[in-house]
Coordinates of C-alpha atoms and ligand atoms in Angstrom, one line a residue:
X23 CA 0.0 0.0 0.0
X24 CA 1.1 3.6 -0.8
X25 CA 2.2 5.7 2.1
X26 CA 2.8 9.5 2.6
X27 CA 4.1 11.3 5.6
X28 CA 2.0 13.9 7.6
X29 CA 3.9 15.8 10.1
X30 CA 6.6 13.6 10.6
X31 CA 4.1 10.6 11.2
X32 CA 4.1 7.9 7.9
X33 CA 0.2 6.5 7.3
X34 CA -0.9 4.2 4.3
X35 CA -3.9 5.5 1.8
X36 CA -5.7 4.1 -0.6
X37 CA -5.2 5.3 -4.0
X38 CA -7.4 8.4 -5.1
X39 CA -7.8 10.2 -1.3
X40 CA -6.6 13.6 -0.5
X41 CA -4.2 14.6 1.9
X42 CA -7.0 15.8 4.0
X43 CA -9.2 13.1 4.3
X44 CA -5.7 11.0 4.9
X45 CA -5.0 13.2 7.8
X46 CA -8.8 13.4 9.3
X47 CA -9.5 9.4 8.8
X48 CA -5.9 9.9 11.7
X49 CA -6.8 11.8 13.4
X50 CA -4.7 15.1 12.5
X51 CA -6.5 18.8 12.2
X52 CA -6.5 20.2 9.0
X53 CA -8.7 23.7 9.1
X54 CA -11.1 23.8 6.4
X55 CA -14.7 25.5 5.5
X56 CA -15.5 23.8 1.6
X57 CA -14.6 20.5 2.4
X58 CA -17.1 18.3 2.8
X59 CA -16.7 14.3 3.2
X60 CA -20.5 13.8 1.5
X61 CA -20.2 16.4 -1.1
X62 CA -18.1 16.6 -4.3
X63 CA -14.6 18.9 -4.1
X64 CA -14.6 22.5 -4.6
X65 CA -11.3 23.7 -3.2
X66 CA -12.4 27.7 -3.7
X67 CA -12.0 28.2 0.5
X68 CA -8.2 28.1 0.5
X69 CA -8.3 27.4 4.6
X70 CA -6.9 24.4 4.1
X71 CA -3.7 25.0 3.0
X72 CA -0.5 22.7 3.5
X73 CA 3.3 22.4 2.6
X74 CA 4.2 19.4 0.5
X75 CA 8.0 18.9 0.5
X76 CA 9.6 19.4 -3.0
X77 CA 6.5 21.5 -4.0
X78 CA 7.2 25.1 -4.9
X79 CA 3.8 27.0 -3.5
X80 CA 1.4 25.6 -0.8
X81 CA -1.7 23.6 -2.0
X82 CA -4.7 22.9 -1.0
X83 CA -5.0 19.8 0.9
X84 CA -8.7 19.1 0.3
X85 CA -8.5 18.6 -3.2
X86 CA -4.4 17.6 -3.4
X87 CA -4.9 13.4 -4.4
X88 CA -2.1 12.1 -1.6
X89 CA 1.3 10.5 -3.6
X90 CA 3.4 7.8 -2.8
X91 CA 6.5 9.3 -0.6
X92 CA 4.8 12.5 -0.5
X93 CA 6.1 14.5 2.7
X94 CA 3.1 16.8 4.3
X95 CA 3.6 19.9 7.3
X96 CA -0.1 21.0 8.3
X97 CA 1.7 23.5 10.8
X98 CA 4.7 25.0 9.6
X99 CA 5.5 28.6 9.9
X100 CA 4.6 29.6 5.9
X101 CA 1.0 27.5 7.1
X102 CA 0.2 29.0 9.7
X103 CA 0.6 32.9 7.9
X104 CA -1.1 31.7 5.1
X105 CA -4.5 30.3 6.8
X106 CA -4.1 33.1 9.4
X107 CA -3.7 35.3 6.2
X108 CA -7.2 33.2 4.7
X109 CA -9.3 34.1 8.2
X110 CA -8.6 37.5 7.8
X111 CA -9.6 38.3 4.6
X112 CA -12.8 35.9 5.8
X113 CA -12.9 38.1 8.9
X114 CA -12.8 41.4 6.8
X115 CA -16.4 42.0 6.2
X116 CA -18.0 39.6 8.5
X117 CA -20.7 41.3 11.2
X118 CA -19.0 39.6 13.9
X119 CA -22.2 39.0 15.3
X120 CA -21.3 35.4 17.1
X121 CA -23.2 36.7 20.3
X122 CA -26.3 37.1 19.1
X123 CA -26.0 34.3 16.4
X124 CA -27.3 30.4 16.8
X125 CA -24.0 28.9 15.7
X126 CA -21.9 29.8 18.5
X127 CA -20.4 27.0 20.0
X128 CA -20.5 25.2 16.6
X129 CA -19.0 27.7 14.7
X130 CA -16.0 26.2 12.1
X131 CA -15.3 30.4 11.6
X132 CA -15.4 31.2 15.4
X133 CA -13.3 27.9 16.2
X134 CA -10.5 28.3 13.6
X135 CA -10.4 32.5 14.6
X136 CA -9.8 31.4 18.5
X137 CA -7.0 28.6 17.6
X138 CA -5.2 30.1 13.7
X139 CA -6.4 33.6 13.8
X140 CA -6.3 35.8 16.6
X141 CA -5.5 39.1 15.0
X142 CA -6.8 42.0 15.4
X143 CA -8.8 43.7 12.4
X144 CA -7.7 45.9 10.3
X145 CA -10.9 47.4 8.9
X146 CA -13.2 49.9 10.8
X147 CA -16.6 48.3 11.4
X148 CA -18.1 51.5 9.1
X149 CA -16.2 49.8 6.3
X150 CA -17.7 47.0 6.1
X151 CA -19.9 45.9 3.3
X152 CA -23.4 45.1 4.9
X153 CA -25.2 42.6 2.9
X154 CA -29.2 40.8 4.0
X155 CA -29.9 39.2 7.2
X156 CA -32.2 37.2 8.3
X157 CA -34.3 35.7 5.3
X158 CA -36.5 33.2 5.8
X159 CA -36.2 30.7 2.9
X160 CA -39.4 28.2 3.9
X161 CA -40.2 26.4 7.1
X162 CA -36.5 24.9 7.8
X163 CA -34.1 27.7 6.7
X164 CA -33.4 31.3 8.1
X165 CA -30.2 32.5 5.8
X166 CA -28.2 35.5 6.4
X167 CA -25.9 36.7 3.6
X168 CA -23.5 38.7 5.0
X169 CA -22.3 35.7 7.7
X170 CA -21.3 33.4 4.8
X171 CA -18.0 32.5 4.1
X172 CA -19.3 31.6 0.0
X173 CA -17.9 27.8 0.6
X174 CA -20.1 26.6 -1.7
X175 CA -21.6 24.1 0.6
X176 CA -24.8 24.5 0.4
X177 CA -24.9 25.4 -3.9
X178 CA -23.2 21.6 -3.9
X179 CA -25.7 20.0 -1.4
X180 CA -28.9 21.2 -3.6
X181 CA -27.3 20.4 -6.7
X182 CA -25.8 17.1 -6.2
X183 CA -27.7 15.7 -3.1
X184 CA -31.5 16.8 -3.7
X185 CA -30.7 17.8 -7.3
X186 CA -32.9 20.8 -6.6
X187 CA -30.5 23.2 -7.5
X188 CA -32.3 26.1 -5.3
X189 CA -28.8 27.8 -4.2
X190 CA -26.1 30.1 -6.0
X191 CA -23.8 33.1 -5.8
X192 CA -24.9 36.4 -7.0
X193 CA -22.7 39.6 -7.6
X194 CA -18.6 39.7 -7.5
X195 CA -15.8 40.3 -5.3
X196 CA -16.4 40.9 -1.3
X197 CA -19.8 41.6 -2.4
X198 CA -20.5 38.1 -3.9
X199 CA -23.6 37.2 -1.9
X200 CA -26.0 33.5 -1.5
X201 CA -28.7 32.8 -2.1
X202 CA -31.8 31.4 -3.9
X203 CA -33.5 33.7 -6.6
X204 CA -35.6 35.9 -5.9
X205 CA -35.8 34.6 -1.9
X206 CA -37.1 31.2 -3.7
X207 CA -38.2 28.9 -0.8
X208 CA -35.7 25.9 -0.4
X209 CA -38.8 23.0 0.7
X210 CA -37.4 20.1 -0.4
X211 CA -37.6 17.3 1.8
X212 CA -34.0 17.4 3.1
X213 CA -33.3 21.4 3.3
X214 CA -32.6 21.2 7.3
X215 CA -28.9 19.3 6.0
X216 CA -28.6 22.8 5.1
X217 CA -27.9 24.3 8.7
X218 CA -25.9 21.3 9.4
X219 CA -23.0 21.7 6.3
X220 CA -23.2 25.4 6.6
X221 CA -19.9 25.5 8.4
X222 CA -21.1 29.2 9.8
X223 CA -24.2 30.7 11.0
X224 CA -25.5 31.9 7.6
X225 CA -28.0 28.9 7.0
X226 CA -29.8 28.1 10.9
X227 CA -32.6 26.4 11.9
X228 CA -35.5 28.0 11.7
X229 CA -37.1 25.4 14.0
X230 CA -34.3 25.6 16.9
X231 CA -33.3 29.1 16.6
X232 CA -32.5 31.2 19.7
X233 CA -33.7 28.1 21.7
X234 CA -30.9 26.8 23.6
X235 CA -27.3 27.8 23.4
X236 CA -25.7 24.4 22.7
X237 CA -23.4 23.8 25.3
X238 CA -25.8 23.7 27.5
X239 CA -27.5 20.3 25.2
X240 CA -26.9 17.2 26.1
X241 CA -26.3 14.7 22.7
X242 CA -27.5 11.5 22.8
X243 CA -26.3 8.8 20.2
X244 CA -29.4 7.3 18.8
X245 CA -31.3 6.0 15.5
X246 CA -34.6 7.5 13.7
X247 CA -37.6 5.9 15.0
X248 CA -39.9 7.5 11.6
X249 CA -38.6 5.1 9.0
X250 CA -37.6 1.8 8.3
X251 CA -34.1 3.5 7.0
X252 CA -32.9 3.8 10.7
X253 CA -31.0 7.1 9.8
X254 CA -28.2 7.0 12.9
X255 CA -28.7 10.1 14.6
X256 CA -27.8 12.7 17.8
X257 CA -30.6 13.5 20.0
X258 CA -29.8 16.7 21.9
X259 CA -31.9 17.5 25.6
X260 CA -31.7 19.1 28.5
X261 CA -33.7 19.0 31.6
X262 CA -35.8 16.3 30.1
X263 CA -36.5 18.5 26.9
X264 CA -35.7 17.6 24.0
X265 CA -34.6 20.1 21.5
X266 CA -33.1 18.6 18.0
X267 CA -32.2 16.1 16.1
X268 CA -29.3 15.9 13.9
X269 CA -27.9 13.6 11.6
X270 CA -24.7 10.9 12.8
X271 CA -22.0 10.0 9.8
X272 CA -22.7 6.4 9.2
X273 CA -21.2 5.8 5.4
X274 CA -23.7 2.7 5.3
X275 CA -26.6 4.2 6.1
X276 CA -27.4 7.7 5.9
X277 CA -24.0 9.5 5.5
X278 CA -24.2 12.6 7.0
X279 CA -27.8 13.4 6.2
X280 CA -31.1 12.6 7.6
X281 CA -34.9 14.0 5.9
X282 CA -36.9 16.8 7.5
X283 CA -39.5 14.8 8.7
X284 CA -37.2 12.5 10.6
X285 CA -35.2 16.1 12.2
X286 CA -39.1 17.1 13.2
X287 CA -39.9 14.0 15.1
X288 CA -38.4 14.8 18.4
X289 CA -41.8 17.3 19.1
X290 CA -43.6 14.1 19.6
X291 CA -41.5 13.2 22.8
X292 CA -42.1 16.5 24.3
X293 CA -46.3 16.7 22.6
X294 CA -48.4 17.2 26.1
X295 CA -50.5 14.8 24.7
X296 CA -48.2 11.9 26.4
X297 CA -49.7 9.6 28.4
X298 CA -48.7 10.1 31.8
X299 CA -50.4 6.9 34.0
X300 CA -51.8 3.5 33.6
X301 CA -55.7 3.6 32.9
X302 CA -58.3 1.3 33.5
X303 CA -62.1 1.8 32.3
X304 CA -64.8 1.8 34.9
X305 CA -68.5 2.4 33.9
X306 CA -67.1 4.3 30.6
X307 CA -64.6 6.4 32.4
X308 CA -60.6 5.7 33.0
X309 CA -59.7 6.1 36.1
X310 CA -55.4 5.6 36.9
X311 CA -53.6 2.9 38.3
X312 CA -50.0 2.7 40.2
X313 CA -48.3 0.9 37.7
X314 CA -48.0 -2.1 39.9
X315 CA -52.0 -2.1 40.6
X316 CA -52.2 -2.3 36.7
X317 CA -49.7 -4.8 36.4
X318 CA -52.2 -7.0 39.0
X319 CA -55.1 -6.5 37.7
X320 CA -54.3 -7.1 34.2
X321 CA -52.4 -10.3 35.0
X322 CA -55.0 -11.6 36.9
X323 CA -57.8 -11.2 34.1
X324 CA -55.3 -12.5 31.1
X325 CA -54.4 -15.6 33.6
X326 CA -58.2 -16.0 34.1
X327 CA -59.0 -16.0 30.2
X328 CA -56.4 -18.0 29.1
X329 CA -56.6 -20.8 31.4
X330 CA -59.4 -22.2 29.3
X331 CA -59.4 -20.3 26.3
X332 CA -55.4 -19.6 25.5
X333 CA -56.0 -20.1 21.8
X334 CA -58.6 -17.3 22.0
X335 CA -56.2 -14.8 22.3
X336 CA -55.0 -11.9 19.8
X337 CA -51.9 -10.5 20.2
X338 CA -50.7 -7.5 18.1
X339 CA -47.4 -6.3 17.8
X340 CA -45.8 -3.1 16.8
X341 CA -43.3 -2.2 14.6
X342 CA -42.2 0.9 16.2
X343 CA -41.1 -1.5 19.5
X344 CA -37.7 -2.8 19.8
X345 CA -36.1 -5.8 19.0
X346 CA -36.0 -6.4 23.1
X347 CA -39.7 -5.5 23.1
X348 CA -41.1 -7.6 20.1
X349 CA -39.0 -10.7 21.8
X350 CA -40.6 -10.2 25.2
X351 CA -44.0 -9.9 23.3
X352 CA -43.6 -13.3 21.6
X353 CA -42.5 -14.6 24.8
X354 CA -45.0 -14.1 26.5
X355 CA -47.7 -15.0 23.6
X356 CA -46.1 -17.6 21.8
X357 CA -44.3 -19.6 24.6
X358 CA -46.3 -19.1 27.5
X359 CA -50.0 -18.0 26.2
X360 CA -49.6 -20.3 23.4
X361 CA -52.0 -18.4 20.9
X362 CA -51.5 -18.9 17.5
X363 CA -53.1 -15.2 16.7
X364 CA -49.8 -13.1 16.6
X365 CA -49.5 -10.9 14.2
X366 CA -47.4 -7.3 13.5
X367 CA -49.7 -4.2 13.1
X368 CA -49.4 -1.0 11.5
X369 CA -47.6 -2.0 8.6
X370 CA -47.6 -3.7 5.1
X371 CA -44.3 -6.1 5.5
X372 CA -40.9 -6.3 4.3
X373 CA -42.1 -5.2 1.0
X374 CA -42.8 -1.6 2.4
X375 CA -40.0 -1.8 4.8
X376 CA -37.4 -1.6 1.6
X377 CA -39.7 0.1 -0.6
X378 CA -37.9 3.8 -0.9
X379 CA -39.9 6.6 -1.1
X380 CA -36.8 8.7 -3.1
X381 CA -33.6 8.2 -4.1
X382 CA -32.1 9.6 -1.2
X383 CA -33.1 7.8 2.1
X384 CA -37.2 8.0 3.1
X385 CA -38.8 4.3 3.0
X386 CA -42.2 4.0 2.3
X387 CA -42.9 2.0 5.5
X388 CA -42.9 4.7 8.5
X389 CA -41.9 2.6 11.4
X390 CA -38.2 1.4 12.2
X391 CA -37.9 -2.2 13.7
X392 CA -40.5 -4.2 11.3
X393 CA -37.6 -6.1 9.9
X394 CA -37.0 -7.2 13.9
X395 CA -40.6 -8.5 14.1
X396 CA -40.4 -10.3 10.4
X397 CA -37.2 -12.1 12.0
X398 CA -38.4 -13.1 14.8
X399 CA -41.3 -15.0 13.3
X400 CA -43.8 -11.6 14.2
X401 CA -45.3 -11.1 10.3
X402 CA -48.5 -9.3 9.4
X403 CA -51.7 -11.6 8.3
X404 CA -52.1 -13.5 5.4
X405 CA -52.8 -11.0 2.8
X406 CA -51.3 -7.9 4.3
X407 CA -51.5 -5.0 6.2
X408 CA -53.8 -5.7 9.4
X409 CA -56.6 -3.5 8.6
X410 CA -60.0 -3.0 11.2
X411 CA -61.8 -5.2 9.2
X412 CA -58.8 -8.1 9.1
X413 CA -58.8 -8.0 12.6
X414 CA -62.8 -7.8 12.9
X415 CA -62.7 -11.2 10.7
X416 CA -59.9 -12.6 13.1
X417 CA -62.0 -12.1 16.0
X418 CA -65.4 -13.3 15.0
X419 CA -63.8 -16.3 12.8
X420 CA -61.8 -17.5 16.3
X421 CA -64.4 -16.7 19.0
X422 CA -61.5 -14.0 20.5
X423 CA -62.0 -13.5 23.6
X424 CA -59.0 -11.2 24.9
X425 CA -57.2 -8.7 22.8
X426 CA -53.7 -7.1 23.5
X427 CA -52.1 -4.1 21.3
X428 CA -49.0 -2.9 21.9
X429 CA -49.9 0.3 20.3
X430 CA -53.2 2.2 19.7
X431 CA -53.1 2.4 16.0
X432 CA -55.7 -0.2 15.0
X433 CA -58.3 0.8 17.1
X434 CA -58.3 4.3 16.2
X435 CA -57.9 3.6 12.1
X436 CA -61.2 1.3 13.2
X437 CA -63.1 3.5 15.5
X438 CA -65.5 4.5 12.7
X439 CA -65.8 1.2 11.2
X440 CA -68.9 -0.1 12.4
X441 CA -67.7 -4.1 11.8
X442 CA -64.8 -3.4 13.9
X443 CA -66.9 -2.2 16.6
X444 CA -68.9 -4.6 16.7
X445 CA -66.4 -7.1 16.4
X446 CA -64.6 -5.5 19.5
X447 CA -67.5 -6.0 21.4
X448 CA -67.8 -9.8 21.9
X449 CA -64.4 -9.3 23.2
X450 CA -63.9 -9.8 27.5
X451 CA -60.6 -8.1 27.9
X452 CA -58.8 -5.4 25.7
X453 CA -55.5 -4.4 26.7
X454 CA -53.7 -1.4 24.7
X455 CA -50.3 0.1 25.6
X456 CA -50.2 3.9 24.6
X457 CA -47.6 6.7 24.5
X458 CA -50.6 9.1 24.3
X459 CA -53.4 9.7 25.8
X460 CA -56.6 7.5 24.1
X461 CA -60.1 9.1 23.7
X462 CA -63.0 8.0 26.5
X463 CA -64.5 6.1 23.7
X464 CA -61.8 3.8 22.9
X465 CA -63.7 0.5 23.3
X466 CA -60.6 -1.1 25.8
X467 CA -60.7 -2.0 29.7
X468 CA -56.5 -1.3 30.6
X469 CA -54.4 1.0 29.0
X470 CA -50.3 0.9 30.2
X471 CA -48.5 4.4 29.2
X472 CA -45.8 3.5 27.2
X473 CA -42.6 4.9 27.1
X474 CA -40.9 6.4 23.6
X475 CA -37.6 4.9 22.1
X476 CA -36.3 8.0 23.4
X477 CA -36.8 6.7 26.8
X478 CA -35.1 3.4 26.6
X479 CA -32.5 1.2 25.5
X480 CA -32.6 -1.5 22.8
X481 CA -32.2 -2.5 19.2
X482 CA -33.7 -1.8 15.8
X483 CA -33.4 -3.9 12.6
X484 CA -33.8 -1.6 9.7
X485 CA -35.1 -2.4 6.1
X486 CA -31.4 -4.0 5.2
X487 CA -31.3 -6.3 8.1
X488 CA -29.0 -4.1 10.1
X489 CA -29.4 -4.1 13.8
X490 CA -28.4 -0.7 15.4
X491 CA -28.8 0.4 19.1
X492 CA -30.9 3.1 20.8
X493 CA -29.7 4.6 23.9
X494 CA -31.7 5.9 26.7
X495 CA -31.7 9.6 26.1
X496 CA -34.5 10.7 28.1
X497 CA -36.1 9.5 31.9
X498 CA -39.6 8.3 31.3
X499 CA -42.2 10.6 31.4
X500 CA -44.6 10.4 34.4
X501 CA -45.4 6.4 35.2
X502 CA -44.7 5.7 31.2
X503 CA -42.7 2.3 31.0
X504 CA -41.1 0.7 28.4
X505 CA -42.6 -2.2 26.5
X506 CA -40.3 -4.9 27.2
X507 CA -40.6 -3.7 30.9
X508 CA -44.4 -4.0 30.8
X509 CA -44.0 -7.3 29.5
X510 CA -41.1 -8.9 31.4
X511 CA -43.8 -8.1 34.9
X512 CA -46.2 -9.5 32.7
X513 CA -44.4 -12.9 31.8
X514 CA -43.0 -12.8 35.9
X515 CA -47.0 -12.8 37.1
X516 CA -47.9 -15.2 34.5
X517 CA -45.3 -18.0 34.1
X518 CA -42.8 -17.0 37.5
X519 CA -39.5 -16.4 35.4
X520 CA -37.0 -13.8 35.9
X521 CA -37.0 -10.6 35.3
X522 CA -34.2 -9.3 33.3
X523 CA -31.8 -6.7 35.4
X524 CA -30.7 -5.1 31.8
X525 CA -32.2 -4.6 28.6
X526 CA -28.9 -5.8 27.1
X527 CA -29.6 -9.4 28.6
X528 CA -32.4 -9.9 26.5
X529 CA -30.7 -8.7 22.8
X530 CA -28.0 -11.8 24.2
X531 CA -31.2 -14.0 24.8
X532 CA -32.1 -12.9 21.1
X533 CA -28.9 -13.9 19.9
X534 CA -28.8 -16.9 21.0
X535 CA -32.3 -17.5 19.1
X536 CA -32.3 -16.0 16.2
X537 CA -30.3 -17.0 13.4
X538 CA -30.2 -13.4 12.1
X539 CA -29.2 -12.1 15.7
X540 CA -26.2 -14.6 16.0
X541 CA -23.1 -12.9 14.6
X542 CA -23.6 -8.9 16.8
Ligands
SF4_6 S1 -24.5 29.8 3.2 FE1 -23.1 28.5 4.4 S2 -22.9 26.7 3.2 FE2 -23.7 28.2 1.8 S3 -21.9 29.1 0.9 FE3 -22.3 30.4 2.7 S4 -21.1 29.5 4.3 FE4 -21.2 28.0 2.7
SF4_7 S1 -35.1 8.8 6.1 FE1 -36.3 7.7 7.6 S2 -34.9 7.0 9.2 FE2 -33.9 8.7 8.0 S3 -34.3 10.6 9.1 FE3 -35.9 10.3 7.5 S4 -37.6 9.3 8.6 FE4 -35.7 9.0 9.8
FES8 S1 -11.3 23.0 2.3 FE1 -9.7 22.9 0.8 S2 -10.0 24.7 -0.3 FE2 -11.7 24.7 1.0

């Protein structure tokens, strides 16, 4: 393998990378603002200049393919003046307006001023030239022109990414300016990428603006519970809030991007429409339940039903639950209930699950772990999708006599379908888990608040097979529990076995199980 020499340290490359992306992949600072690993080379910045021994002038690093022998000094003395010289003339007719701007703290201009810069201007703030501030540019994007440092960024992300092609430079000189024309809106379905390659505050969020200074956020490694893509992503709270979501570089998944309806789906875990306690219906009204009262009464009614009518049981999965969750679930149906009515809800199947719904990375199939419940033997009736009036045939076909959901979809796609209805009716015991609070008319007797897959740990399998892990990013939100915790007291009441101490016991039980599990 070739090798080339970076600051007196020799590393092998693979034929065709720069000499930045040699130094980054070890680890060594190179100061740059055009460079992007997910976007095709520009090289128009200059910041990341470096000395190559035997070379006359400095090059640019970002766009210089790494030689054989080649010898490399990132900080030299003729460096350092000439990306000190590159900030300044970036500096010249910037508003300096980092206290009052939403990038601070993630600022590649602010960053690289504090550790290569440090001079002191040599321009009167009168002789600046002033260019547009704060344009809104659709729902996701508030740009401001005279912040930019014209890396090209964002022009290379709409025309090569999106193939939208909504950005480009206007004017010459220091008063070249970006933007879309005529204030065009920028609404396609990835535009909040934007704020996230803009190395400088001229493209922020119009969503997370001025809401929390970001060292104060707390960043939470985690995947994207809105498709069966499993985009890896950071989910940033604090006090219990959380505030964003932003994308995290996995080259096999999602590179360094993630869709705008995946970057909106943290509101859900703060919506005050959570459910907060366990419920149980009395004479048409819910009244709460400690969580262990719930836990006892609802054991005692399944143990009741089942001890002469186990096969009269149907048991509904979710694909939004994890991997830990949906093997707990058929635990406690398949091996211990012993119903042959389990079934996944909410979703058509693996043929939705790796259906895209672009080119880029949205699935058709809006839930994240149905390829767990399909490989663990959890698959959606004959036919399809479980629709109201599949299950209303399930029940009246097979005399059901106790129902468990673990989510609330069915019943309220069925509520006005008058078969399902009726169906539901012949049925003794309904038992629903929720993350939100159900309407007094929902035809079920116990309802257990759910907890979000921001609020505990576990695994995913996304459309491709690939198991990724959630983390805990969140505490649980009033008496809300986790599936799999719901279900271990469950399966303890019912059969006497253990309870797991940590979530991570069950993915080894899994393993052990499942073929597809075997090799993590
Ligand atoms: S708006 Fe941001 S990404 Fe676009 S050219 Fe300016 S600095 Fe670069
Ligand atoms: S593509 Fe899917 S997994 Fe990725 S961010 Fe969007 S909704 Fe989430
Ligand atoms: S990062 Fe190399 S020229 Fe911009």
């Amino acid at each position: 393998m070739p090798k080339i020499t970076i600051d007196g340290k020799e590393f092998e490359f693979e034929k065709g990378e720069s000499i930045l992306q040699v130094a980054e992949r070890n680890g060594i600072e190179i100061p740059h603002f055009c460079y992007h690993k997910d976007l095709p080379w520009a090289g128009n910045c200059r910041m990341c200049q470096v000395e190559v021994e035997k070379m006359p002038k400095l090059v640019i690093s970002c766009a210089t393919v790494a030689q054989d022998g080649m010898v490399v000094h990132t900080n030299s003395p003729r460096v350092r003046k000439a990306v000190r010289g590159v900030l300044e003339f970036l500096l010249l007719n910037h508003p300096i307006d980092c206290p009052i701007c939403d990038q601070a703290g993630e600022c590649y201009l602010q960053d690289y001023y504090m550790k290569y810069g440090l001079h002191d201007s040599r321009i009167d703030l009168s002789e600046k030239v002033r260019k547009r501030k704060a344009i809104r540019l659709g729902d996701m994007i508030v740009l401001d022109t005279e912040r930019c440092v014209l890396c090209s960024r964002c022009i290379r992300f709409c025309e090569h990414i999106t193939k939208t092609g909504e950005f480009g430079f206007s004017y010459r000189g220091n008063r070249t300016e970006i933007g879309t024309f005529y204030d065009a809106v920028v609404d396609n379905p990835y535009s909040g990428n934007l704020v996230d390659i803009c190395p400088v505050g001229a493209i922020t969020s119009r969503d997370f603006r001025f809401k929390c200074r970001v060292w104060f956020l707390e960043s939470t490694e985690t995947i994207c519970p809105s498709c069966s893509t499993g985009c890896n992503i950071f989910l940033d709270t604090k006090d219990g809030i959380a505030y964003r979501i932003r994308p995290r570089y996995n080259p096999d998944v999602n590179k360094s991007w993630i869709c705008n309806e995946g970057r909106l789906s943290y509101k859900l875990l703060n919506d005050e429409a959570r459910l907060l306690q366990h419920l149980e219906k009395e004479n048409g009204a819910y009244k709460s339940l400690s969580y262990e009262n719930a836990i006892e009464k609802t054991t005692e009614k399944i143990k009741r039903i089942v001890s002469s009518n186990n096969e009269k049981v149907l048991a509904i999965a979710s694909p939004d639950a994890t991997n830990e969750d949906i093997y707990l679930f058929k635990k406690v149906f398949s091996h211990y209930i012993r119903t042959p009515h389990i079934y996944l809800g909410e979703t058509s199947g693996k043929e939705d699950a790796e259906k895209r719904e672009d080119q880029i990375l949205r699935r058709i199939d809006k839930h994240p772990n149905t390829m767990g419940a399909i490989f663990m033997g959890i698959s959606t009736p004959p036919g399809g999708k479980l629709t109201p009036q599949k299950a209303a045939e399930i029940i009246k076909a097979n005399d059901i006599k106790m129902l468990y959901f673990m989510s609330p979809s069915l019943i309220k796609e069925g509520e006005n379908s008058e078969e399902f209805i009726n169906a539901l009716k012949g049925v003794e015991l309904i038992i629903i888990h929720s993350m939100f609070v159900v309407p007094s008319n929902f035809p079920v007797n116990y309802v257990f608040a759910s907890s979000s897959y921001a609020e505990v740990s576990g695994t995913f399998t996304n459309y491709a097979g690939k198991v990724q892990r959630i983390k805990k990013a969140l505490p649980n939100k009033g008496d809300a529990r986790g599936h799999y915790e719901i279900l271990q007291d469950i399966l303890f009441e019912i059969s006497g076995e253990k309870r797991y101490e940590k979530v991570e016991e069950i993915f080894e039980e899994i393993k052990r199980e499942y073929e597809q599990f075997s090799n993590l």
